[in-house]
Short mmCIF file of C-alpha atoms and ligand atoms in Angstrom, two decimals:
data_model
loop_
_atom_site.label_atom_id
_atom_site.label_comp_id
_atom_site.label_asym_id
_atom_site.label_seq_id
_atom_site.Cartn_x
_atom_site.Cartn_y
_atom_site.Cartn_z
CA MET A 1 16.89 10.46 -6.21
CA LYS A 2 14.25 9.22 -8.66
CA VAL A 3 10.61 10.20 -8.23
CA ARG A 4 8.83 6.84 -7.96
CA LYS A 5 5.75 7.58 -5.89
CA ALA A 6 2.75 9.84 -6.17
CA VAL A 7 0.06 10.86 -3.70
CA VAL A 8 -3.47 11.38 -5.03
CA PRO A 9 -5.86 12.97 -2.51
CA ALA A 10 -9.29 11.63 -3.50
CA ALA A 11 -11.21 11.84 -0.21
CA GLY A 12 -13.89 14.47 0.24
CA PHE A 13 -17.63 14.68 -0.17
CA GLY A 14 -17.66 16.09 -3.70
CA THR A 15 -20.36 18.54 -2.64
CA ARG A 16 -20.23 20.41 -5.95
CA PHE A 17 -21.44 17.24 -7.64
CA LEU A 18 -24.31 16.35 -5.33
CA PRO A 19 -26.52 14.42 -5.72
CA VAL A 20 -24.45 11.99 -7.82
CA THR A 21 -21.60 11.95 -5.27
CA ARG A 22 -23.97 10.47 -2.67
CA SER A 23 -22.94 7.11 -4.10
CA VAL A 24 -20.23 7.72 -6.72
CA PRO A 25 -16.84 9.13 -5.64
CA LYS A 26 -16.10 12.39 -7.47
CA VAL A 27 -12.91 11.04 -9.05
CA LEU A 28 -14.93 8.33 -10.81
CA LEU A 29 -17.20 10.78 -12.62
CA PRO A 30 -16.64 10.27 -16.33
CA ILE A 31 -14.98 12.57 -18.80
CA LEU A 32 -16.98 11.20 -21.71
CA ASP A 33 -16.44 7.57 -20.62
CA THR A 34 -13.24 7.58 -18.57
CA PRO A 35 -12.97 8.74 -14.94
CA SER A 36 -10.66 11.60 -14.06
CA VAL A 37 -8.63 9.36 -11.74
CA HIS A 38 -7.80 7.10 -14.70
CA TYR A 39 -6.20 10.06 -16.50
CA ILE A 40 -4.27 10.94 -13.35
CA VAL A 41 -2.85 7.42 -12.89
CA GLN A 42 -2.05 7.27 -16.61
CA GLU A 43 -0.15 10.59 -16.48
CA ALA A 44 1.84 9.32 -13.49
CA ALA A 45 2.62 5.98 -15.14
CA LEU A 46 3.75 7.66 -18.38
CA ALA A 47 6.24 9.68 -16.32
CA GLY A 48 7.76 6.56 -14.74
CA ILE A 49 5.91 6.67 -11.41
CA VAL A 50 5.35 3.09 -10.24
CA GLU A 51 3.45 3.49 -6.99
CA ILE A 52 0.38 5.57 -6.28
CA ILE A 53 -0.88 6.31 -2.79
CA MET A 54 -4.55 7.11 -3.09
CA VAL A 55 -6.00 8.96 -0.10
CA ILE A 56 -9.66 8.02 0.21
CA SER A 57 -12.43 8.24 2.77
CA GLU A 58 -15.10 5.86 3.97
CA GLY A 59 -17.48 4.69 1.26
CA GLN A 60 -15.07 5.25 -1.63
CA GLU A 61 -14.16 1.59 -2.18
CA ALA A 62 -15.42 1.83 -5.76
CA ILE A 63 -12.11 3.57 -6.57
CA SER A 64 -10.13 0.46 -5.71
CA ARG A 65 -12.61 -1.71 -7.64
CA TYR A 66 -11.94 0.41 -10.73
CA PHE A 67 -8.24 -0.50 -10.67
CA ARG A 68 -8.73 -4.22 -9.97
CA ARG A 69 -8.78 -7.11 -12.47
CA MET A 70 -12.27 -8.09 -13.63
CA PRO A 71 -12.04 -11.73 -14.75
CA LYS A 72 -15.75 -12.10 -15.56
CA LEU A 73 -15.83 -8.99 -17.72
CA GLU A 74 -12.56 -9.93 -19.40
CA ASN A 75 -13.86 -13.43 -20.21
CA ALA A 76 -17.05 -12.02 -21.66
CA LEU A 77 -15.13 -9.59 -23.87
CA ARG A 78 -12.83 -12.42 -24.97
CA LYS A 79 -15.78 -14.64 -25.92
CA ARG A 80 -17.36 -11.81 -27.88
CA GLY A 81 -14.13 -11.17 -29.73
CA GLN A 82 -13.91 -7.55 -28.49
CA THR A 83 -10.14 -7.76 -28.45
CA GLU A 84 -9.26 -4.08 -28.55
CA LEU A 85 -11.60 -3.25 -25.66
CA LEU A 86 -10.34 -6.30 -23.74
CA GLN A 87 -6.74 -5.10 -24.08
CA ARG A 88 -7.67 -1.65 -22.83
CA MET A 89 -9.45 -3.15 -19.80
CA GLU A 90 -6.54 -5.49 -19.01
CA ALA A 91 -4.13 -2.55 -19.12
CA ILE A 92 -5.91 -0.59 -16.35
CA PRO A 93 -4.69 -2.60 -13.32
CA ASP A 94 -1.21 -2.74 -14.87
CA MET A 95 -0.74 1.04 -15.01
CA ALA A 96 0.71 1.26 -11.49
CA THR A 97 0.65 -0.32 -8.05
CA ILE A 98 -1.97 1.52 -6.06
CA ARG A 99 -2.11 1.62 -2.27
CA TYR A 100 -4.96 3.12 -0.33
CA VAL A 101 -4.83 5.12 2.87
CA HIS A 102 -7.85 6.45 4.71
CA GLN A 103 -8.21 10.07 5.71
CA MET A 104 -10.40 9.77 8.78
CA GLN A 105 -11.33 13.44 9.10
CA PRO A 106 -11.69 16.13 6.41
CA LEU A 107 -9.00 18.45 7.79
CA GLY A 108 -7.75 19.80 4.47
CA LEU A 109 -5.47 19.04 1.54
CA GLY A 110 -2.30 19.35 3.61
CA HIS A 111 -3.66 16.84 6.09
CA ALA A 112 -4.63 14.44 3.25
CA VAL A 113 -1.08 14.53 1.86
CA SER A 114 0.41 13.97 5.33
CA THR A 115 -1.54 10.69 5.73
CA ALA A 116 0.75 9.22 3.01
CA ARG A 117 3.95 10.04 4.92
CA ASP A 118 4.76 6.51 6.10
CA ILE A 119 4.35 5.00 2.64
CA VAL A 120 6.27 7.76 0.85
CA GLY A 121 9.14 7.67 3.37
CA ASP A 122 12.22 9.81 2.94
CA GLU A 123 12.19 10.34 -0.82
CA PRO A 124 10.89 12.92 -3.29
CA PHE A 125 7.35 12.33 -4.49
CA ALA A 126 4.66 13.75 -6.74
CA VAL A 127 1.20 14.99 -5.76
CA PHE A 128 -1.72 15.00 -8.22
CA LEU A 129 -5.00 16.76 -7.52
CA PRO A 130 -7.58 14.86 -9.56
CA ASP A 131 -9.71 18.01 -10.05
CA ASP A 132 -7.03 19.30 -12.41
CA LEU A 133 -6.72 17.59 -15.77
CA ILE A 134 -4.14 18.70 -18.30
CA TRP A 135 -3.92 17.71 -21.93
CA SER A 136 -0.48 18.26 -23.36
CA GLU A 137 1.93 16.52 -25.72
CA LYS A 138 4.13 15.38 -22.87
CA PRO A 139 2.78 14.44 -19.40
CA THR A 140 3.05 17.58 -17.27
CA ILE A 141 4.38 15.68 -14.27
CA GLY A 142 7.15 14.20 -16.47
CA SER A 143 8.33 17.69 -17.46
CA MET A 144 8.19 18.74 -13.81
CA ILE A 145 10.28 15.75 -12.74
CA GLU A 146 12.91 16.83 -15.29
CA VAL A 147 12.91 20.34 -13.78
CA PHE A 148 13.13 18.84 -10.28
CA GLU A 149 16.19 16.81 -11.28
CA ARG A 150 17.81 19.95 -12.70
CA VAL A 151 17.10 22.41 -9.88
CA GLY A 152 17.12 19.98 -6.94
CA ALA A 153 14.15 21.63 -5.22
CA SER A 154 10.37 21.25 -5.10
CA VAL A 155 8.47 22.15 -8.29
CA ILE A 156 4.85 23.30 -8.42
CA ALA A 157 2.67 23.71 -11.52
CA VAL A 158 1.14 27.14 -12.17
CA ARG A 159 -0.91 28.85 -14.84
CA GLU A 160 -1.93 32.43 -15.52
CA VAL A 161 -5.46 33.03 -14.29
CA PRO A 162 -7.82 36.02 -14.40
CA ARG A 163 -7.53 38.12 -11.22
CA GLU A 164 -11.04 37.26 -10.09
CA GLN A 165 -10.07 33.56 -9.88
CA VAL A 166 -7.12 33.95 -7.50
CA SER A 167 -9.29 33.79 -4.39
CA SER A 168 -10.09 30.12 -5.06
CA LEU A 169 -6.46 29.09 -5.63
CA GLY A 170 -2.97 29.12 -4.17
CA VAL A 171 -0.94 31.98 -5.69
CA ILE A 172 2.82 32.41 -5.95
CA ASP A 173 5.12 35.40 -5.73
CA PRO A 174 7.39 34.66 -8.71
CA GLU A 175 10.92 35.59 -9.70
CA PRO A 176 11.64 34.63 -13.34
CA ALA A 177 14.20 31.81 -13.48
CA GLY A 178 14.20 30.60 -17.09
CA ASP A 179 11.88 29.23 -19.73
CA ARG A 180 8.45 28.68 -18.09
CA LEU A 181 10.24 28.63 -14.74
CA TYR A 182 10.06 30.87 -11.66
CA ARG A 183 11.72 30.80 -8.31
CA ILE A 184 9.01 31.09 -5.64
CA ARG A 185 9.59 33.88 -3.11
CA ARG A 186 6.44 33.03 -1.19
CA MET A 187 3.01 31.59 -1.78
CA VAL A 188 -0.42 32.23 -0.31
CA GLU A 189 -3.62 30.20 -0.26
CA LYS A 190 -6.84 31.77 -1.51
CA PRO A 191 -5.81 35.45 -1.28
CA LYS A 192 -8.17 38.34 -1.95
CA PRO A 193 -7.55 39.60 -5.50
CA GLU A 194 -6.08 42.85 -4.12
CA ASP A 195 -3.64 40.93 -1.90
CA ALA A 196 -2.51 38.36 -4.50
CA PRO A 197 1.23 38.54 -5.24
CA SER A 198 0.65 37.68 -8.94
CA ASN A 199 -1.84 36.08 -11.29
CA LEU A 200 0.04 32.77 -11.32
CA GLY A 201 -2.30 30.25 -9.72
CA ILE A 202 -1.28 26.81 -8.48
CA VAL A 203 -2.58 23.84 -10.44
CA GLY A 204 -2.70 20.38 -8.89
CA ARG A 205 0.68 18.95 -9.90
CA TYR A 206 3.59 19.01 -7.46
CA VAL A 207 7.01 17.34 -7.23
CA LEU A 208 8.09 17.67 -3.62
CA THR A 209 10.94 16.95 -1.27
CA PRO A 210 9.95 14.95 1.85
CA GLN A 211 10.72 18.03 3.99
CA VAL A 212 7.14 19.14 3.37
CA PHE A 213 5.96 16.39 5.76
CA ASP A 214 7.80 18.08 8.65
CA GLU A 215 6.05 21.35 7.84
CA LEU A 216 2.68 19.60 7.55
CA ALA A 217 3.25 17.88 10.89
CA ARG A 218 3.12 21.30 12.57
CA GLY A 219 -0.57 21.06 11.65
CA ARG A 220 -1.42 24.75 11.74
CA PRO A 221 -4.82 25.46 10.17
CA GLY A 222 -4.70 28.14 7.45
CA ALA A 223 -7.21 29.51 4.92
CA ILE A 224 -10.81 28.34 5.50
CA GLY A 225 -9.65 26.69 8.75
CA GLU A 226 -7.96 23.77 6.95
CA ILE A 227 -4.41 22.42 7.04
CA GLN A 228 -3.18 23.81 3.74
CA LEU A 229 -0.51 22.26 1.54
CA THR A 230 0.29 25.76 0.27
CA ASP A 231 1.26 26.97 3.77
CA ALA A 232 3.66 24.03 4.26
CA LEU A 233 5.15 24.66 0.81
CA ASP A 234 5.55 28.35 1.58
CA ALA A 235 7.76 27.33 4.51
CA VAL A 236 9.68 24.91 2.25
CA ALA A 237 10.14 27.65 -0.39
CA ARG A 238 11.59 30.02 2.22
CA SER A 239 13.98 27.46 3.75
CA GLN A 240 15.01 25.11 0.89
CA GLY A 241 13.82 27.06 -2.14
CA ALA A 242 11.08 25.97 -4.54
CA TYR A 243 10.21 26.55 -8.18
CA ALA A 244 7.06 27.01 -10.22
CA TYR A 245 6.60 25.57 -13.72
CA ARG A 246 4.13 27.28 -16.08
CA PHE A 247 3.11 24.21 -18.01
CA PRO A 248 2.04 24.16 -21.67
CA GLY A 249 -1.19 22.46 -22.69
CA MET A 250 -4.88 22.66 -21.99
CA HIS A 251 -6.17 22.66 -18.41
CA PHE A 252 -9.64 21.72 -17.17
CA ASP A 253 -10.97 22.12 -13.65
CA VAL A 254 -13.10 18.96 -13.50
CA GLY A 255 -13.89 19.67 -9.84
CA VAL A 256 -16.87 21.75 -10.99
CA PRO A 257 -19.73 20.58 -13.25
CA ALA A 258 -19.03 23.12 -16.03
CA GLY A 259 -15.37 22.06 -16.16
CA LEU A 260 -16.31 18.38 -16.34
CA LEU A 261 -18.67 19.13 -19.22
CA LYS A 262 -16.01 21.13 -21.08
CA ALA A 263 -13.45 18.35 -20.59
CA SER A 264 -15.97 15.82 -21.93
CA ALA A 265 -16.60 17.98 -24.99
CA HIS A 266 -12.83 18.31 -25.50
CA VAL A 267 -12.33 14.54 -25.35
CA ALA A 268 -15.36 13.96 -27.60
CA MET A 269 -13.75 16.16 -30.27
CA GLN A 270 -10.61 13.99 -30.25
CA ARG A 271 -12.57 10.79 -30.73
CA LYS A 272 -13.28 9.64 -34.29
CA ASP A 273 -16.31 7.62 -33.17
CA VAL A 274 -17.97 10.54 -31.40
CA ALA A 275 -16.63 13.79 -32.87
CA PRO A 276 -18.75 14.15 -36.05
CA SER A 277 -22.16 13.90 -34.36
CA VAL A 278 -21.15 15.96 -31.31
CA ARG A 279 -19.56 18.71 -33.42
CA GLU A 280 -22.74 19.20 -35.43
CA TRP A 281 -24.91 19.03 -32.34
CA LEU A 282 -22.79 21.60 -30.49
CA ARG A 283 -22.87 23.95 -33.46
CA ASP A 284 -26.65 23.72 -33.59
CA LEU A 285 -26.89 24.25 -29.85
CA ALA A 286 -24.63 27.33 -29.96
CA GLU A 287 -26.66 28.79 -32.82
CA GLY A 288 -29.95 28.14 -31.06
CA ARG A 289 -31.17 25.68 -33.68
CA PRO A 290 -33.31 22.73 -32.57
CA SER A 291 -31.02 19.83 -31.79
CA ARG A 292 -31.26 16.59 -33.72
C1 LIG B 1 -6.19 23.29 -3.96
C2 LIG B 1 -4.93 23.99 -3.44
C3 LIG B 1 -4.71 25.28 -4.20
C4 LIG B 1 -4.64 25.01 -5.69
C5 LIG B 1 -5.89 24.25 -6.16
C6 LIG B 1 -5.72 23.81 -7.61
O1 LIG B 1 -7.31 24.07 -3.63
O2 LIG B 1 -5.10 24.23 -2.06
O3 LIG B 1 -3.51 25.88 -3.78
O4 LIG B 1 -4.52 26.24 -6.40
O5 LIG B 1 -6.12 23.09 -5.36
O6 LIG B 1 -6.81 23.07 -8.06
P1 LIG B 1 -8.81 23.46 -3.62
O7 LIG B 1 -9.23 23.37 -5.06
O8 LIG B 1 -8.73 22.13 -2.96
O9 LIG B 1 -9.63 24.47 -2.87
#
């Protein structure tokens, strides 16, 4: 069955980004000039996903405004002859159909995903965590969908991380199963470094079978008292089997200020209009010279 839908959990207070997240949802914070959630929807659309279920909380309506048409702005750009910018703005609402569901209580990532159950229905689906941005030649989720179609079981993105980072991630117990691929024996959320089954940490891209909703419905709180997606997937891995995909490309954790800054610098370096001045400025900064 084709993967046509994706769930994007975007609720949450964004406490690491206070004070700005008092009024701006975390997923709208810019990487240079484009919010992380834009990159997420773009990655999904490039992989053939047509419907996004965005899980939001009260006060985050600005997310839906971002993906709506803006006739006044578009007219103004048209009048000014800013055709290229106009085309880019017109393309945003066309990337995918986005539906919004509200997570009423912050009960954890697993709970957020389960709120999309009725809209996803009985078909495989993708999950994107907007804190994780990946730059690679091919959209990571597209490669994972190809793996999913080949192995016929859930596929989870992983990357090698330093041991000291495992306690903030989900970690898998891997059995090599091919190029960049592992069969998952079990997985654990936020283990102590000494208890971690490997240094392969979960990154926020998943292609899942709908069975995970049954596991989530059991609603057992796990690490840090929250309903964890990792726990439900551990049960899926043990019963149906599941695979991990060690994706190529560059990963940024934009869920923390330093990661957002690094991602912005990375994007700035790709941009002809920005790169020359930023490159020089960064070099000066790194060498302790007064900035210009
Ligand atoms: C979540 C998942 C975790 C995963 C991480 C990746 O944790 O629960 O398994 O490794 O995202 O970003 P969170 O960052 O919400 O604590």
